[in-house]
């Protein structure tokens, strides 16, 4: 029941909305924790643009508070809200068709690499290894730790092995970008009047994109895999897929 003049309320609420702090907005009177209602804010703030920002902030706050809701992770931008139930590993957005993994924070599905594989990150500038989930140093708080000063030869071997897999992974990601650009160019040609349909080429480009993504994350899986008995089969399958993908 504290009173303030309407111009002060309007300026106060507008500032909070523009600073994305309206969800936890309280009465401007010192030490009062009462929160203004949505109806009160709509009655005070006259700008339609500011009200639109307020409604977006409410929606964003609601999604973030609901453990069963999440946003589509498409890095190109998508405002679709998804229900996590039944999504799990490798779910496709119904709006933009982006395939995400909702079991971890990685922005896209990463089959056949597991979520734990995607947690181990290395800075490209200083080579600092850290966990993607908790941001703590990968060593010694995480697995795969060993005394590098006592195992110099092993460290050198692992460094060479990492560089080989990283090079292959980077190549497939770049090749995937090429396939995406190719599909976009073919799509624009396909829309030209009197042009023969190029649907089969577009489908081939989509298959090419998916194959390159699987090959890229196969490198991650192979690098971190501890099951040496199955690695020969995995490498054979990967090599076969790579040959067919290059031919395509």
Coordinates of N, CA and C in Angstrom, one line a residue:
X1 N 0.8 -1.2 0.0 CA 0.0 0.0 0.0 C 0.9 1.3 0.0
X2 N 2.1 1.2 -0.4 CA 3.0 2.4 -0.5 C 2.5 3.2 -1.7
X3 N 2.6 4.5 -1.6 CA 2.2 5.4 -2.7 C 3.4 6.0 -3.4
X4 N 3.4 6.1 -4.8 CA 4.3 6.8 -5.6 C 3.6 7.4 -6.7
X5 N 4.1 8.6 -7.3 CA 3.4 9.2 -8.4 C 3.5 8.3 -9.6
X6 N 2.6 8.4 -10.5 CA 2.6 7.6 -11.7 C 3.8 7.8 -12.6
X7 N 4.3 9.1 -12.9 CA 5.5 9.2 -13.7 C 6.7 8.5 -13.1
X8 N 6.8 8.5 -11.8 CA 7.9 7.8 -11.1 C 7.8 6.3 -11.3
X9 N 6.6 5.8 -11.1 CA 6.3 4.4 -11.3 C 6.6 4.0 -12.7
X10 N 6.2 4.8 -13.7 CA 6.4 4.5 -15.1 C 7.9 4.4 -15.4
X11 N 8.7 5.4 -14.9 CA 10.1 5.4 -15.2 C 10.8 4.2 -14.5
X12 N 10.4 4.0 -13.3 CA 11.0 2.9 -12.5 C 10.8 1.5 -13.2
X13 N 9.5 1.3 -13.6 CA 9.1 0.0 -14.2 C 9.8 -0.1 -15.6
X14 N 9.8 1.0 -16.4 CA 10.4 0.9 -17.7 C 11.9 0.6 -17.6
X15 N 12.6 1.2 -16.7 CA 14.0 0.9 -16.5 C 14.2 -0.5 -16.1
X16 N 13.4 -1.1 -15.2 CA 13.6 -2.5 -14.8 C 13.3 -3.4 -16.0
X17 N 12.3 -3.1 -16.8 CA 12.0 -3.9 -17.9 C 13.2 -3.9 -19.0
X18 N 13.7 -2.7 -19.3 CA 14.8 -2.6 -20.2 C 16.0 -3.3 -19.7
X19 N 16.2 -3.4 -18.4 CA 17.4 -4.0 -17.9 C 17.2 -5.5 -17.6
X20 N 16.1 -6.0 -18.0 CA 15.7 -7.4 -17.8 C 15.7 -7.8 -16.3
X21 N 15.2 -6.9 -15.5 CA 15.2 -7.2 -14.1 C 13.7 -7.1 -13.5
X22 N 12.8 -7.1 -14.4 CA 11.4 -6.9 -14.0 C 10.8 -8.1 -13.3
X23 N 11.3 -9.3 -13.6 CA 10.7 -10.5 -12.9 C 10.8 -10.5 -11.4
X24 N 12.0 -9.9 -10.9 CA 12.2 -9.8 -9.5 C 11.9 -8.4 -9.0
X25 N 11.2 -7.6 -9.8 CA 10.9 -6.2 -9.4 C 10.1 -6.1 -8.1
X26 N 10.5 -5.2 -7.3 CA 9.7 -5.0 -6.0 C 9.3 -3.5 -5.9
X27 N 8.6 -3.2 -4.9 CA 8.1 -1.9 -4.6 C 9.3 -1.0 -4.4
X28 N 9.3 0.2 -5.0 CA 10.5 1.1 -4.9 C 10.7 1.7 -3.5
X29 N 9.8 1.6 -2.6 CA 10.0 2.0 -1.3 C 11.0 1.1 -0.6
X30 N 12.0 1.7 0.1 CA 13.1 1.0 0.7 C 12.6 -0.1 1.6
X31 N 13.2 -1.3 1.5 CA 12.9 -2.5 2.3 C 11.5 -3.1 2.2
X32 N 10.8 -2.7 1.2 CA 9.5 -3.3 0.9 C 9.7 -4.3 -0.2
X33 N 9.3 -5.6 0.1 CA 9.5 -6.7 -0.8 C 8.3 -7.0 -1.7
X34 N 7.2 -6.2 -1.6 CA 6.0 -6.5 -2.4 C 6.3 -6.3 -3.9
X35 N 5.7 -7.2 -4.7 CA 6.0 -7.2 -6.1 C 4.7 -6.7 -6.9
X36 N 4.9 -5.8 -7.8 CA 3.7 -5.3 -8.6 C 3.2 -6.4 -9.5
X37 N 1.9 -6.5 -9.6 CA 1.3 -7.5 -10.5 C 1.4 -7.1 -11.9
X38 N 1.1 -8.1 -12.8 CA 1.2 -7.9 -14.3 C 0.1 -6.8 -14.7
X39 N -1.1 -6.9 -14.0 CA -2.1 -6.0 -14.3 C -1.7 -4.5 -14.0
X40 N -1.1 -4.4 -12.8 CA -0.6 -3.1 -12.3 C 0.4 -2.5 -13.3
X41 N 1.4 -3.3 -13.7 CA 2.4 -2.9 -14.7 C 1.8 -2.4 -16.0
X42 N 0.9 -3.2 -16.5 CA 0.2 -2.9 -17.8 C -0.6 -1.6 -17.7
X43 N -1.1 -1.3 -16.5 CA -1.9 -0.1 -16.3 C -1.0 1.1 -16.2
X44 N 0.2 1.0 -15.7 CA 1.1 2.1 -15.5 C 2.0 2.4 -16.8
X45 N 2.5 1.4 -17.4 CA 3.4 1.6 -18.6 C 2.6 1.6 -19.8
X46 N 2.7 2.7 -20.6 CA 1.9 3.0 -21.7 C 2.5 2.5 -23.1
X47 N 3.9 2.4 -23.1 CA 4.6 2.1 -24.3 C 4.3 0.6 -24.7
X48 N 3.8 0.4 -25.9 CA 3.5 -1.0 -26.4 C 4.8 -1.8 -26.5
X49 N 5.9 -1.1 -26.9 CA 7.2 -1.8 -27.1 C 7.7 -2.3 -25.7
X50 N 7.6 -1.4 -24.7 CA 8.1 -1.8 -23.4 C 7.2 -3.0 -22.8
X51 N 5.9 -2.9 -23.1 CA 5.0 -4.0 -22.6 C 5.3 -5.3 -23.3
X52 N 5.7 -5.2 -24.6 CA 6.1 -6.4 -25.3 C 7.3 -7.0 -24.7
X53 N 8.3 -6.2 -24.3 CA 9.5 -6.7 -23.7 C 9.2 -7.3 -22.4
X54 N 8.2 -6.7 -21.6 CA 7.8 -7.2 -20.3 C 7.2 -8.6 -20.5
X55 N 6.4 -8.8 -21.5 CA 5.7 -10.1 -21.7 C 6.8 -11.2 -22.1
X56 N 7.8 -10.8 -22.9 CA 8.8 -11.7 -23.3 C 9.6 -12.1 -22.1
X57 N 9.9 -11.1 -21.2 CA 10.6 -11.4 -20.0 C 9.9 -12.4 -19.1
X58 N 8.5 -12.2 -19.0 CA 7.7 -13.1 -18.2 C 7.8 -14.5 -18.8
X59 N 7.7 -14.6 -20.1 CA 7.7 -15.9 -20.8 C 9.1 -16.6 -20.5
X60 N 10.1 -15.8 -20.7 CA 11.5 -16.3 -20.5 C 11.7 -16.8 -19.1
X61 N 11.2 -16.0 -18.1 CA 11.3 -16.4 -16.7 C 10.5 -17.7 -16.4
X62 N 9.4 -17.8 -17.0 CA 8.5 -19.0 -16.8 C 9.2 -20.2 -17.3
X63 N 9.8 -20.2 -18.5 CA 10.5 -21.3 -19.1 C 11.7 -21.7 -18.3
X64 N 12.4 -20.7 -17.8 CA 13.6 -21.0 -17.0 C 13.3 -21.6 -15.7
X65 N 12.1 -21.3 -15.1 CA 11.7 -21.8 -13.8 C 11.1 -23.2 -13.9
X66 N 10.7 -23.6 -15.1 CA 10.1 -24.9 -15.3 C 11.1 -25.9 -15.8
X67 N 11.4 -26.9 -14.9 CA 12.5 -27.9 -15.3 C 12.1 -28.7 -16.5
X68 N 10.8 -28.8 -16.8 CA 10.3 -29.6 -17.9 C 10.2 -28.9 -19.2
X69 N 10.6 -27.6 -19.2 CA 10.5 -26.8 -20.4 C 11.9 -26.3 -20.8
X70 N 12.1 -26.1 -22.1 CA 13.4 -25.6 -22.6 C 13.2 -24.9 -23.9
X71 N 14.2 -24.1 -24.3 CA 14.2 -23.5 -25.6 C 14.9 -24.3 -26.6
X72 N 14.5 -24.2 -27.9 CA 15.3 -24.9 -29.0 C 16.7 -24.3 -29.0
X73 N 17.7 -25.2 -29.2 CA 19.1 -24.8 -29.1 C 19.7 -24.4 -30.4
X74 N 18.9 -24.2 -31.4 CA 19.4 -23.8 -32.8 C 20.2 -22.5 -32.6
X75 N 21.5 -22.5 -33.0 CA 22.4 -21.3 -32.8 C 22.0 -20.2 -33.8
X76 N 21.2 -20.5 -34.8 CA 20.8 -19.5 -35.8 C 19.6 -18.7 -35.2
X77 N 19.0 -19.2 -34.1 CA 17.9 -18.5 -33.5 C 16.6 -19.2 -33.7
X78 N 15.9 -19.6 -32.7 CA 14.5 -20.2 -32.8 C 13.8 -19.9 -31.5
X79 N 12.6 -19.4 -31.5 CA 11.9 -19.1 -30.3 C 10.9 -20.2 -29.9
X80 N 11.1 -21.4 -30.4 CA 10.2 -22.5 -30.0 C 10.5 -23.0 -28.6
X81 N 9.4 -23.2 -27.8 CA 9.5 -23.8 -26.5 C 9.2 -25.3 -26.6
X82 N 10.1 -26.1 -26.0 CA 9.9 -27.5 -26.1 C 9.7 -28.2 -24.8
X83 N 8.9 -29.2 -24.8 CA 8.6 -30.0 -23.6 C 9.7 -31.1 -23.5
X84 N 10.4 -31.2 -22.4 CA 11.5 -32.1 -22.3 C 11.1 -33.6 -22.3
X85 N 9.9 -33.8 -21.8 CA 9.4 -35.2 -21.6 C 9.4 -35.9 -23.0
X86 N 10.1 -37.1 -23.0 CA 10.2 -37.9 -24.2 C 11.2 -37.4 -25.3
X87 N 11.8 -36.2 -25.0 CA 12.8 -35.7 -26.0 C 14.1 -36.5 -25.9
X88 N 14.8 -36.3 -24.8 CA 16.0 -37.1 -24.5 C 17.1 -36.8 -25.5
X89 N 17.7 -37.8 -26.0 CA 18.8 -37.7 -26.9 C 18.4 -37.6 -28.3
X90 N 18.8 -36.5 -29.0 CA 18.6 -36.3 -30.4 C 17.1 -36.0 -30.8
X91 N 16.6 -34.9 -30.2 CA 15.2 -34.5 -30.5 C 15.2 -33.4 -31.5
X92 N 14.3 -33.5 -32.5 CA 14.1 -32.5 -33.5 C 13.1 -31.4 -33.2
X93 N 13.4 -30.2 -33.3 CA 12.4 -29.1 -33.1 C 11.3 -29.1 -34.1
X94 N 10.1 -29.0 -33.7 CA 9.0 -29.1 -34.6 C 8.9 -27.8 -35.5
X95 N 9.6 -26.8 -35.2 CA 9.5 -25.5 -35.9 C 10.6 -25.4 -36.9
X96 N 11.9 -25.6 -36.5 CA 13.0 -25.4 -37.3 C 13.8 -26.7 -37.7
X97 N 13.3 -27.8 -37.1 CA 13.9 -29.1 -37.4 C 15.3 -29.3 -36.9
X98 N 15.8 -28.3 -36.0 CA 17.2 -28.5 -35.5 C 17.1 -29.6 -34.5
X99 N 18.2 -30.5 -34.6 CA 18.2 -31.7 -33.7 C 19.1 -31.4 -32.5
X100 N 18.6 -31.4 -31.3 CA 19.3 -31.1 -30.1 C 19.4 -32.3 -29.2
X101 N 20.3 -32.1 -28.2 CA 20.5 -33.1 -27.1 C 20.0 -32.5 -25.8
X102 N 19.0 -33.0 -25.2 CA 18.5 -32.3 -24.0 C 19.0 -33.1 -22.7
X103 N 19.9 -34.0 -22.9 CA 20.5 -34.6 -21.8 C 21.8 -33.9 -21.3
X104 N 22.3 -33.0 -22.1 CA 23.4 -32.2 -21.7 C 23.3 -30.8 -22.3
X105 N 24.3 -29.9 -22.1 CA 24.2 -28.5 -22.5 C 24.8 -28.3 -23.9
X106 N 25.2 -29.3 -24.6 CA 25.8 -29.2 -25.9 C 24.7 -28.8 -26.9
X107 N 24.9 -27.8 -27.8 CA 23.8 -27.2 -28.6 C 23.2 -28.1 -29.6
X108 N 23.8 -29.2 -30.0 CA 23.2 -30.1 -31.0 C 23.4 -31.6 -30.6
X109 N 22.6 -32.4 -31.3 CA 22.8 -33.9 -31.1 C 24.2 -34.3 -31.5
X110 N 24.9 -35.1 -30.8 CA 26.3 -35.4 -31.0 C 26.5 -36.9 -31.2
X111 N 25.5 -37.7 -31.6 CA 25.7 -39.1 -31.8 C 26.8 -39.4 -32.8
X112 N 27.7 -40.4 -32.6 CA 27.7 -41.4 -31.5 C 28.5 -41.0 -30.2
X113 N 29.0 -39.8 -30.1 CA 29.7 -39.4 -28.9 C 28.7 -39.2 -27.8
X114 N 29.1 -39.6 -26.6 CA 28.2 -39.6 -25.4 C 28.2 -38.2 -24.8
X115 N 27.3 -37.9 -23.9 CA 27.2 -36.6 -23.3 C 28.5 -36.3 -22.5
X116 N 29.0 -37.3 -21.8 CA 30.3 -37.1 -21.1 C 31.4 -36.8 -22.0
X117 N 31.5 -37.3 -23.2 CA 32.5 -37.0 -24.1 C 32.5 -35.5 -24.4
X118 N 31.3 -34.9 -24.6 CA 31.2 -33.5 -24.9 C 31.4 -32.6 -23.8
X119 N 31.6 -33.1 -22.6 CA 31.9 -32.3 -21.4 C 33.3 -31.9 -21.3
X120 N 34.2 -32.6 -22.0 CA 35.7 -32.3 -21.9 C 36.0 -31.3 -23.0
X121 N 36.3 -30.0 -22.6 CA 36.6 -29.0 -23.5 C 38.1 -28.5 -23.3
X122 N 38.7 -28.0 -24.4 CA 40.0 -27.5 -24.3 C 40.1 -26.2 -25.0
X123 N 40.6 -25.2 -24.3 CA 40.8 -23.8 -24.9 C 41.7 -23.9 -26.1
X124 N 41.3 -23.3 -27.2 CA 42.2 -23.3 -28.4 C 43.4 -22.3 -28.2
X125 N 43.3 -21.4 -27.3 CA 44.4 -20.4 -27.2 C 45.4 -20.9 -26.2
X126 N 45.0 -21.4 -25.0 CA 46.0 -21.7 -23.9 C 46.0 -23.2 -23.6
X127 N 45.2 -24.0 -24.3 CA 45.1 -25.5 -24.1 C 44.7 -25.9 -22.7
X128 N 44.0 -25.0 -22.0 CA 43.5 -25.3 -20.7 C 42.3 -26.3 -20.8
X129 N 42.3 -27.4 -20.2 CA 41.3 -28.4 -20.2 C 40.3 -28.1 -19.1
X130 N 39.0 -28.2 -19.4 CA 38.0 -27.9 -18.3 C 36.7 -28.7 -18.6
X131 N 35.9 -28.8 -17.6 CA 34.6 -29.5 -17.8 C 33.5 -28.5 -18.2
X132 N 32.8 -28.9 -19.3 CA 31.8 -28.0 -19.8 C 30.6 -27.8 -18.8
X133 N 30.4 -28.8 -18.0 CA 29.2 -28.7 -17.1 C 29.5 -27.9 -15.9
X134 N 30.6 -28.1 -15.2 CA 30.9 -27.4 -13.9 C 32.0 -26.3 -14.1
X135 N 32.6 -26.3 -15.3 CA 33.7 -25.3 -15.6 C 34.9 -25.4 -14.8
X136 N 35.1 -26.5 -14.0 CA 36.3 -26.8 -13.2 C 37.4 -27.4 -14.1
X137 N 38.6 -27.3 -13.7 CA 39.7 -27.9 -14.5 C 39.5 -29.4 -14.7
X138 N 39.8 -29.9 -15.9 CA 39.5 -31.3 -16.1 C 40.4 -32.2 -15.3
X139 N 41.6 -31.7 -15.0 CA 42.5 -32.4 -14.1 C 42.9 -31.6 -12.9
X140 N 43.0 -32.1 -11.7 CA 42.8 -33.5 -11.4 C 41.5 -33.9 -10.9
X141 N 40.5 -33.0 -11.0 CA 39.1 -33.4 -10.4 C 38.3 -34.3 -11.3
X142 N 38.7 -34.5 -12.5 CA 38.0 -35.4 -13.4 C 38.8 -36.6 -13.8
X143 N 38.2 -37.5 -14.5 CA 38.9 -38.8 -14.9 C 40.0 -38.4 -16.0
X144 N 40.7 -39.5 -16.3 CA 41.8 -39.4 -17.3 C 43.0 -38.6 -16.8
X145 N 43.0 -38.4 -15.5 CA 44.2 -37.7 -15.0 C 45.4 -38.6 -14.8
X146 N 46.6 -38.2 -15.2 CA 47.8 -38.9 -14.9 C 48.9 -37.9 -14.7
X147 N 50.0 -38.4 -14.2 CA 51.2 -37.6 -13.9 C 52.0 -37.4 -15.2
X148 N 51.8 -36.2 -15.8 CA 52.4 -36.1 -17.2 C 53.9 -36.0 -17.1
X149 N 54.5 -35.5 -16.0 CA 55.9 -35.4 -15.8 C 56.6 -36.8 -15.8
X150 N 55.8 -37.8 -15.3 CA 56.4 -39.1 -15.2 C 56.1 -39.9 -16.4
X151 N 55.2 -39.4 -17.3 CA 54.8 -40.2 -18.5 C 54.9 -39.3 -19.7
X152 N 56.1 -38.8 -19.9 CA 56.3 -37.8 -21.0 C 56.0 -38.5 -22.4
X153 N 56.4 -39.7 -22.6 CA 56.2 -40.4 -23.8 C 54.7 -40.6 -24.1
X154 N 54.0 -41.0 -23.0 CA 52.5 -41.2 -23.1 C 51.8 -39.9 -23.5
X155 N 52.3 -38.8 -22.8 CA 51.7 -37.5 -23.1 C 51.9 -37.1 -24.5
X156 N 53.1 -37.3 -25.1 CA 53.4 -37.0 -26.5 C 52.6 -37.8 -27.4
X157 N 52.4 -39.1 -27.1 CA 51.5 -40.0 -27.9 C 50.1 -39.5 -27.9
X158 N 49.6 -39.2 -26.7 CA 48.2 -38.7 -26.6 C 48.0 -37.4 -27.3
X159 N 49.0 -36.5 -27.3 CA 49.0 -35.2 -28.0 C 48.8 -35.5 -29.5
X160 N 49.7 -36.4 -30.0 CA 49.6 -36.7 -31.4 C 48.2 -37.3 -31.8
X161 N 47.8 -38.2 -30.9 CA 46.5 -38.9 -31.2 C 45.3 -37.8 -31.2
X162 N 45.4 -36.9 -30.2 CA 44.4 -35.8 -30.1 C 44.4 -35.0 -31.4
X163 N 45.6 -34.6 -31.8 CA 45.7 -33.8 -33.0 C 45.2 -34.4 -34.3
X164 N 45.4 -35.8 -34.4 CA 44.9 -36.5 -35.5 C 43.3 -36.5 -35.5
X165 N 42.7 -36.9 -34.4 CA 41.3 -36.9 -34.3 C 40.7 -35.5 -34.5
X166 N 41.3 -34.5 -33.9 CA 40.8 -33.2 -33.9 C 40.9 -32.7 -35.4
X167 N 41.9 -33.0 -36.1 CA 42.0 -32.6 -37.5 C 40.9 -33.2 -38.3
X168 N 40.6 -34.5 -38.1 CA 39.5 -35.2 -38.8 C 38.2 -34.6 -38.5
X169 N 38.0 -34.3 -37.2 CA 36.7 -33.8 -36.7 C 36.5 -32.4 -37.3
X170 N 37.5 -31.6 -37.3 CA 37.4 -30.2 -37.9 C 37.1 -30.3 -39.4
X171 N 37.7 -31.2 -40.1 CA 37.5 -31.4 -41.5 C 36.0 -31.7 -41.8
X172 N 35.4 -32.7 -41.0 CA 34.1 -33.1 -41.3 C 33.1 -31.9 -40.9
X173 N 33.4 -31.1 -39.9 CA 32.5 -30.0 -39.6 C 32.6 -29.0 -40.8
X174 N 33.8 -28.7 -41.3 CA 33.9 -27.8 -42.5 C 33.2 -28.4 -43.7
X175 N 33.3 -29.7 -43.9 CA 32.6 -30.3 -45.0 C 31.1 -30.3 -44.9
X176 N 30.6 -30.3 -43.6 CA 29.2 -30.2 -43.3 C 28.7 -28.8 -43.7
X177 N 29.5 -27.8 -43.4 CA 29.2 -26.4 -43.8 C 29.1 -26.3 -45.3
X178 N 30.0 -26.9 -46.0 CA 30.0 -26.9 -47.4 C 28.7 -27.5 -48.0
X179 N 28.3 -28.6 -47.4 CA 27.0 -29.3 -47.8 C 25.8 -28.4 -47.5
X180 N 25.8 -27.7 -46.4 CA 24.7 -26.8 -46.1 C 24.6 -25.6 -47.1
X181 N 25.8 -25.0 -47.4 CA 25.9 -24.0 -48.4 C 25.4 -24.4 -49.8
X182 N 25.8 -25.7 -50.1 CA 25.5 -26.3 -51.4 C 23.9 -26.4 -51.5
X183 N 23.3 -26.9 -50.4 CA 21.9 -27.1 -50.4 C 21.2 -25.8 -50.6
X184 N 21.7 -24.7 -49.9 CA 21.1 -23.4 -50.1 C 21.2 -22.9 -51.5
X185 N 22.3 -23.1 -52.2 CA 22.4 -22.7 -53.5 C 21.5 -23.4 -54.5
X186 N 21.4 -24.8 -54.2 CA 20.5 -25.6 -55.1 C 19.1 -25.2 -54.8
X187 N 18.7 -24.8 -53.6 CA 17.4 -24.4 -53.3 C 17.0 -23.2 -54.1
X188 N 17.9 -22.2 -54.2 CA 17.6 -21.0 -54.9 C 17.5 -21.3 -56.4
X189 N 18.3 -22.2 -56.9 CA 18.2 -22.6 -58.4 C 16.9 -23.3 -58.6
X190 N 16.5 -24.1 -57.7 CA 15.3 -24.9 -57.8 C 14.0 -24.1 -57.9
X191 N 14.1 -22.9 -57.4 CA 12.9 -22.0 -57.4 C 12.8 -21.2 -58.7
X192 N 13.9 -21.3 -59.6 CA 13.8 -20.6 -60.8 C 12.7 -21.1 -61.7
X193 N 11.9 -20.2 -62.4 CA 10.9 -20.7 -63.3 C 11.4 -21.6 -64.4
X194 N 10.6 -22.6 -64.8 CA 11.0 -23.5 -65.9 C 12.2 -24.4 -65.5
X195 N 12.7 -24.3 -64.3 CA 13.8 -25.2 -63.9 C 13.3 -26.6 -63.6
X196 N 13.9 -27.6 -64.1 CA 13.6 -28.9 -63.7 C 13.8 -29.2 -62.2
X197 N 12.9 -29.9 -61.6 CA 13.0 -30.1 -60.2 C 14.3 -30.7 -59.8
X198 N 14.9 -30.2 -58.7 CA 16.1 -30.7 -58.2 C 16.0 -31.3 -56.8
X199 N 14.8 -31.9 -56.5 CA 14.5 -32.4 -55.2 C 15.5 -33.5 -54.8
X200 N 15.9 -34.3 -55.8 CA 16.8 -35.4 -55.5 C 18.2 -34.9 -55.1
X201 N 18.6 -33.8 -55.6 CA 19.8 -33.1 -55.2 C 19.7 -32.6 -53.8
X202 N 18.6 -32.0 -53.5 CA 18.4 -31.4 -52.2 C 18.4 -32.5 -51.1
X203 N 17.8 -33.6 -51.4 CA 17.8 -34.8 -50.5 C 19.2 -35.3 -50.3
X204 N 20.0 -35.3 -51.4 CA 21.4 -35.8 -51.3 C 22.2 -34.9 -50.4
X205 N 21.9 -33.6 -50.5 CA 22.6 -32.6 -49.7 C 22.3 -32.8 -48.2
X206 N 21.0 -33.1 -47.9 CA 20.6 -33.3 -46.5 C 21.3 -34.6 -45.9
X207 N 21.3 -35.6 -46.8 CA 22.0 -36.9 -46.3 C 23.5 -36.6 -46.1
X208 N 24.1 -35.8 -47.0 CA 25.5 -35.4 -46.8 C 25.8 -34.6 -45.5
X209 N 24.9 -33.7 -45.2 CA 25.0 -32.9 -44.0 C 25.0 -33.9 -42.7
X210 N 24.0 -34.8 -42.7 CA 23.9 -35.7 -41.6 C 25.1 -36.6 -41.5
X211 N 25.6 -37.1 -42.6 CA 26.7 -38.0 -42.6 C 27.9 -37.3 -42.1
X212 N 28.2 -36.1 -42.5 CA 29.3 -35.3 -42.0 C 29.2 -35.1 -40.5
X213 N 28.0 -34.8 -40.0 CA 27.9 -34.6 -38.6 C 28.2 -35.9 -37.8
X214 N 27.7 -37.0 -38.3 CA 28.0 -38.3 -37.6 C 29.5 -38.6 -37.6
X215 N 30.1 -38.3 -38.8 CA 31.6 -38.6 -38.9 C 32.4 -37.7 -37.9
X216 N 31.9 -36.4 -37.8 CA 32.6 -35.5 -36.9 C 32.6 -36.0 -35.4
X217 N 31.4 -36.4 -35.0 CA 31.2 -36.8 -33.6 C 31.7 -38.3 -33.4
X218 N 31.9 -39.0 -34.5 CA 32.5 -40.3 -34.4 C 34.0 -40.2 -34.0
X219 N 34.6 -39.1 -34.4 CA 36.0 -38.8 -34.0 C 36.1 -38.6 -32.5
X220 N 35.1 -37.8 -32.0 CA 35.0 -37.6 -30.5 C 34.9 -38.9 -29.8
X221 N 33.9 -39.7 -30.3 CA 33.6 -41.0 -29.7 C 34.9 -41.9 -29.7
X222 N 35.6 -42.0 -30.8 CA 36.7 -42.9 -30.9 C 37.9 -42.4 -30.0
X223 N 38.0 -41.1 -29.9 CA 39.1 -40.5 -29.1 C 39.0 -40.9 -27.6
X224 N 37.7 -40.8 -27.1 CA 37.5 -41.0 -25.7 C 37.1 -42.4 -25.4
X225 N 36.9 -43.3 -26.4 CA 36.4 -44.6 -26.1 C 37.5 -45.4 -25.4
X226 N 37.1 -46.2 -24.3 CA 38.0 -47.0 -23.5 C 37.8 -48.5 -23.9
X227 N 36.8 -48.8 -24.7 CA 36.5 -50.2 -25.1 C 37.2 -50.5 -26.3
X228 N 38.5 -51.0 -26.2 CA 39.3 -51.3 -27.3 C 38.9 -52.5 -28.1
X229 N 38.1 -53.4 -27.5 CA 37.6 -54.6 -28.2 C 36.6 -54.2 -29.4
X230 N 35.9 -53.1 -29.1 CA 34.9 -52.7 -30.1 C 35.4 -51.7 -31.1
X231 N 36.6 -51.1 -30.8 CA 37.1 -50.0 -31.6 C 37.4 -50.4 -33.0
X232 N 37.9 -51.6 -33.3 CA 38.2 -52.1 -34.6 C 36.9 -52.0 -35.5
X233 N 35.8 -52.5 -34.9 CA 34.5 -52.5 -35.6 C 34.1 -51.0 -35.9
X234 N 34.2 -50.2 -34.9 CA 33.8 -48.8 -35.0 C 34.6 -48.1 -36.1
X235 N 35.9 -48.3 -36.1 CA 36.8 -47.7 -37.1 C 36.5 -48.2 -38.5
X236 N 36.1 -49.5 -38.6 CA 35.8 -50.0 -39.9 C 34.5 -49.4 -40.4
X237 N 33.5 -49.3 -39.5 CA 32.2 -48.7 -39.9 C 32.4 -47.2 -40.3
X238 N 33.2 -46.5 -39.5 CA 33.5 -45.1 -39.8 C 34.2 -44.9 -41.1
X239 N 35.2 -45.8 -41.4 CA 35.9 -45.7 -42.6 C 35.0 -46.0 -43.8
X240 N 34.1 -46.9 -43.7 CA 33.1 -47.2 -44.7 C 32.2 -46.1 -45.0
X241 N 31.7 -45.5 -43.9 CA 30.8 -44.3 -44.0 C 31.5 -43.1 -44.7
X242 N 32.8 -42.9 -44.3 CA 33.6 -41.8 -44.9 C 33.8 -42.0 -46.4
X243 N 34.0 -43.3 -46.8 CA 34.2 -43.5 -48.2 C 32.9 -43.2 -49.0
X244 N 31.8 -43.7 -48.5 CA 30.5 -43.4 -49.2 C 30.2 -42.0 -49.2
X245 N 30.5 -41.3 -48.1 CA 30.2 -39.9 -48.0 C 31.0 -39.1 -48.9
X246 N 32.3 -39.4 -49.0 CA 33.2 -38.7 -50.0 C 32.7 -38.9 -51.4
X247 N 32.2 -40.1 -51.7 CA 31.7 -40.4 -53.1 C 30.4 -39.6 -53.3
X248 N 29.6 -39.5 -52.3 CA 28.4 -38.7 -52.5 C 28.7 -37.2 -52.7

